[in-house]
């Protein structure tokens, strides 16, 4: 069974940093591109970042470019999102998601809540 | 950047109703359009990919159509478990920058 489990969320002050992790199991992690998507509670889905299967190529939404870094450790079957210079508007539930053909997200984690507040 | 719109933003329907949700892209996205269902407190669930292909395990009452800029998600006979928010998503951009529609909430009339 495919499983994605996020961790690392919590309360952080503006300007602070946080690293999210997404532990994958039940599939060959190193074969899939992975993404982070976030959602302010009660609002819509917003794409954050993506990384290709070997970690050599990344992309970011303009809103997080230069502050967030996506990475992966295929030996540990884990996806990461390093978030620096956090702002109140980064407050959201962060989901990791697996992509297959047509860039459709066929598996999602349960989400981890990041709250940026003083 | 490609922008996505959905209509309506919300609708009220009864069990057994036929429901149609529309998604429009700001430019042609060929068939690179996916649909998701999300229930409160849960992660989204892929329903349809590549405009009209049903994801494994998704009931056949869900269907998708369209091409270019206009797309439709249809639920042929609404069931109690279908009350949720539905999002479209484009993945046509190169490099693949993903954009979601704002969502359509389907609730009980």
XYZ file of C-alpha atoms in Angstrom:
227
model
C 0.000 0.000 0.000
C 1.315 3.415 -0.951
C 1.836 5.604 2.098
C 3.075 9.153 2.473
C 3.486 10.479 5.994
C 4.395 14.120 6.604
C 5.993 15.420 9.762
C 7.773 18.495 11.026
C 4.949 21.001 11.122
C 4.287 23.253 14.080
C 4.264 26.787 15.374
C 7.112 29.053 14.300
C 7.696 32.783 14.591
C 7.835 35.023 11.529
C 11.304 34.911 10.042
C 11.907 31.450 11.425
C 12.663 28.155 9.744
C 11.115 24.731 9.630
C 11.893 21.517 7.793
C 9.085 19.253 6.706
C 9.614 15.584 5.952
C 7.531 13.145 3.970
C 8.271 9.471 4.525
C 7.266 7.253 1.630
C 6.561 3.544 1.635
C 4.831 0.918 -0.458
C 6.340 1.980 -3.767
C 9.672 2.620 -5.469
C 10.188 6.162 -4.225
C 13.185 6.831 -6.452
C 11.066 6.362 -9.577
C 8.601 9.157 -8.923
C 8.574 12.927 -9.093
C 7.242 14.403 -5.887
C 5.503 17.672 -5.040
C 4.493 19.797 -2.079
C 1.045 21.399 -2.092
C -0.334 23.626 0.637
C -3.772 24.671 1.763
C -4.808 27.420 4.110
C -7.572 25.895 6.265
C -10.898 26.535 4.558
C -9.242 27.688 1.341
C -8.069 26.100 -1.911
C -5.062 24.035 -2.922
C -1.877 25.824 -3.886
C 1.108 24.182 -5.512
C 4.412 24.893 -3.754
C 7.262 22.918 -5.274
C 8.282 19.816 -7.163
C 11.356 17.655 -7.582
C 12.193 15.072 -10.174
C 12.941 11.470 -9.381
C 16.709 11.770 -8.864
C 16.590 15.192 -7.244
C 18.452 16.985 -10.002
C 15.621 19.312 -11.060
C 13.353 21.445 -8.906
C 10.689 24.112 -9.405
C 8.970 26.515 -7.038
C 5.959 28.747 -6.886
C 6.916 32.415 -7.084
C 5.557 32.952 -3.571
C 8.197 30.673 -2.023
C 11.093 30.976 -4.478
C 14.325 31.824 -2.717
C 12.920 30.898 0.706
C 11.940 27.232 0.355
C 14.107 24.339 -0.798
C 12.781 20.963 -1.838
C 15.060 17.932 -1.659
C 14.901 14.197 -1.368
C 16.913 11.272 -0.034
C 16.086 8.259 -2.153
C 18.100 5.978 0.126
C 15.816 6.969 2.996
C 12.634 7.187 0.886
C 12.064 10.673 2.202
C 11.074 14.006 0.697
C 11.910 17.294 2.411
C 10.857 20.904 2.340
C 13.202 23.358 4.037
C 11.283 26.536 4.755
C 13.212 29.677 5.700
C 12.187 33.292 6.284
C 8.699 32.158 7.079
C 5.830 34.623 6.851
C 2.320 34.650 8.261
C 0.988 33.907 4.785
C 2.891 30.605 4.763
C 0.501 29.316 7.413
C -1.188 26.269 5.889
C -1.488 22.524 5.858
C 1.354 21.167 3.762
C 0.813 17.997 1.759
C 3.358 15.899 -0.055
C 2.043 14.180 -3.150
C 3.243 11.609 -5.644
C 2.900 12.297 -9.318
C 2.356 9.897 -12.162
C 1.420 10.485 -15.785
C -0.140 13.801 -16.803
C 1.286 15.273 -13.592
C -1.706 13.943 -11.695
C -1.278 13.496 -7.960
C -2.372 9.938 -7.279
C -1.217 9.673 -3.672
C -1.209 12.275 -0.922
C -0.017 12.396 2.644
C -2.324 13.340 5.487
C -0.827 16.822 5.712
C 1.107 18.673 8.394
C 0.044 22.061 9.742
C 2.513 24.930 9.735
C 1.524 27.998 11.723
C 3.605 31.146 11.444
C 2.733 33.511 14.244
C 4.346 35.538 16.999
C 1.143 31.582 -15.926
C -1.946 29.537 -16.689
C -4.909 30.471 -14.509
C -7.829 28.167 -13.759
C -11.401 29.125 -12.953
C -14.278 26.928 -11.830
C -18.002 27.422 -11.862
C -20.054 27.419 -9.867
C -18.077 28.104 -6.692
C -20.709 26.181 -4.782
C -23.919 24.335 -5.437
C -26.623 22.620 -3.495
C -27.988 19.356 -4.820
C -30.002 16.353 -3.758
C -29.099 12.690 -3.753
C -29.752 11.345 -7.226
C -29.209 14.662 -8.983
C -26.972 15.042 -11.993
C -24.231 17.536 -11.177
C -21.933 19.344 -13.595
C -18.897 21.402 -12.655
C -17.003 23.474 -15.189
C -13.329 24.339 -15.261
C -11.784 26.858 -17.636
C -8.115 27.477 -18.365
C -6.692 30.872 -19.348
C -5.042 29.241 -22.366
C -5.167 25.891 -24.093
C -3.928 23.030 -21.941
C -4.691 20.236 -24.395
C -5.954 17.333 -22.251
C -3.715 18.012 -19.243
C -6.582 18.428 -16.812
C -7.160 16.454 -13.622
C -9.999 16.445 -11.070
C -9.843 15.889 -7.309
C -12.381 15.431 -4.533
C -11.634 16.687 -1.038
C -13.647 16.110 2.105
C -13.197 18.212 5.260
C -10.023 17.366 7.147
C -8.840 14.947 4.490
C -6.288 15.014 1.714
C -7.535 15.415 -1.849
C -8.325 12.289 -3.813
C -7.656 11.916 -7.523
C -10.849 11.209 -9.444
C -10.030 11.781 -13.097
C -6.802 12.424 -14.969
C -6.034 13.450 -18.518
C -9.494 15.032 -18.792
C -11.522 11.824 -18.934
C -9.649 8.811 -17.525
C -11.173 7.489 -14.328
C -8.664 6.752 -11.578
C -8.720 3.167 -10.348
C -11.445 2.572 -7.777
C -13.443 5.695 -8.622
C -17.146 4.995 -9.259
C -18.326 5.199 -12.844
C -20.897 7.874 -11.979
C -17.978 10.302 -12.244
C -16.958 11.371 -15.729
C -14.889 14.084 -17.320
C -14.817 15.729 -20.704
C -13.425 18.683 -22.593
C -10.287 19.860 -24.310
C -8.354 23.028 -24.921
C -9.674 25.500 -22.363
C -13.073 24.162 -21.284
C -13.556 21.069 -19.167
C -16.402 19.438 -17.280
C -16.751 17.065 -14.360
C -20.101 15.295 -14.220
C -21.577 13.214 -11.433
C -24.429 11.316 -13.027
C -26.337 10.490 -9.856
C -25.133 12.228 -6.715
C -24.584 9.953 -3.740
C -24.336 10.920 -0.050
C -20.589 10.318 -0.047
C -20.110 12.752 -2.954
C -20.771 15.854 -0.905
C -17.337 17.457 -0.942
C -15.237 20.110 -2.651
C -13.979 19.434 -6.153
C -10.847 20.917 -7.671
C -9.546 20.912 -11.207
C -5.809 21.039 -11.837
C -3.775 21.768 -14.952
C -0.340 20.362 -15.595
C 0.351 21.538 -19.120
C 2.986 24.156 -18.357
C 6.645 23.518 -19.195
C 8.407 23.143 -16.881
C 5.464 21.514 -15.135
C 4.109 24.273 -12.926
C 0.879 23.045 -11.424
C -2.206 25.208 -11.023
C -5.408 24.294 -9.224
C -8.813 25.775 -9.751
C -10.428 27.558 -6.765
C -12.766 24.656 -6.042
C -16.479 23.905 -6.177
C -18.238 22.944 -2.975
C -21.120 20.520 -3.394
C -23.454 20.398 -0.439
C -26.822 18.984 0.430
C -29.935 20.829 -0.654
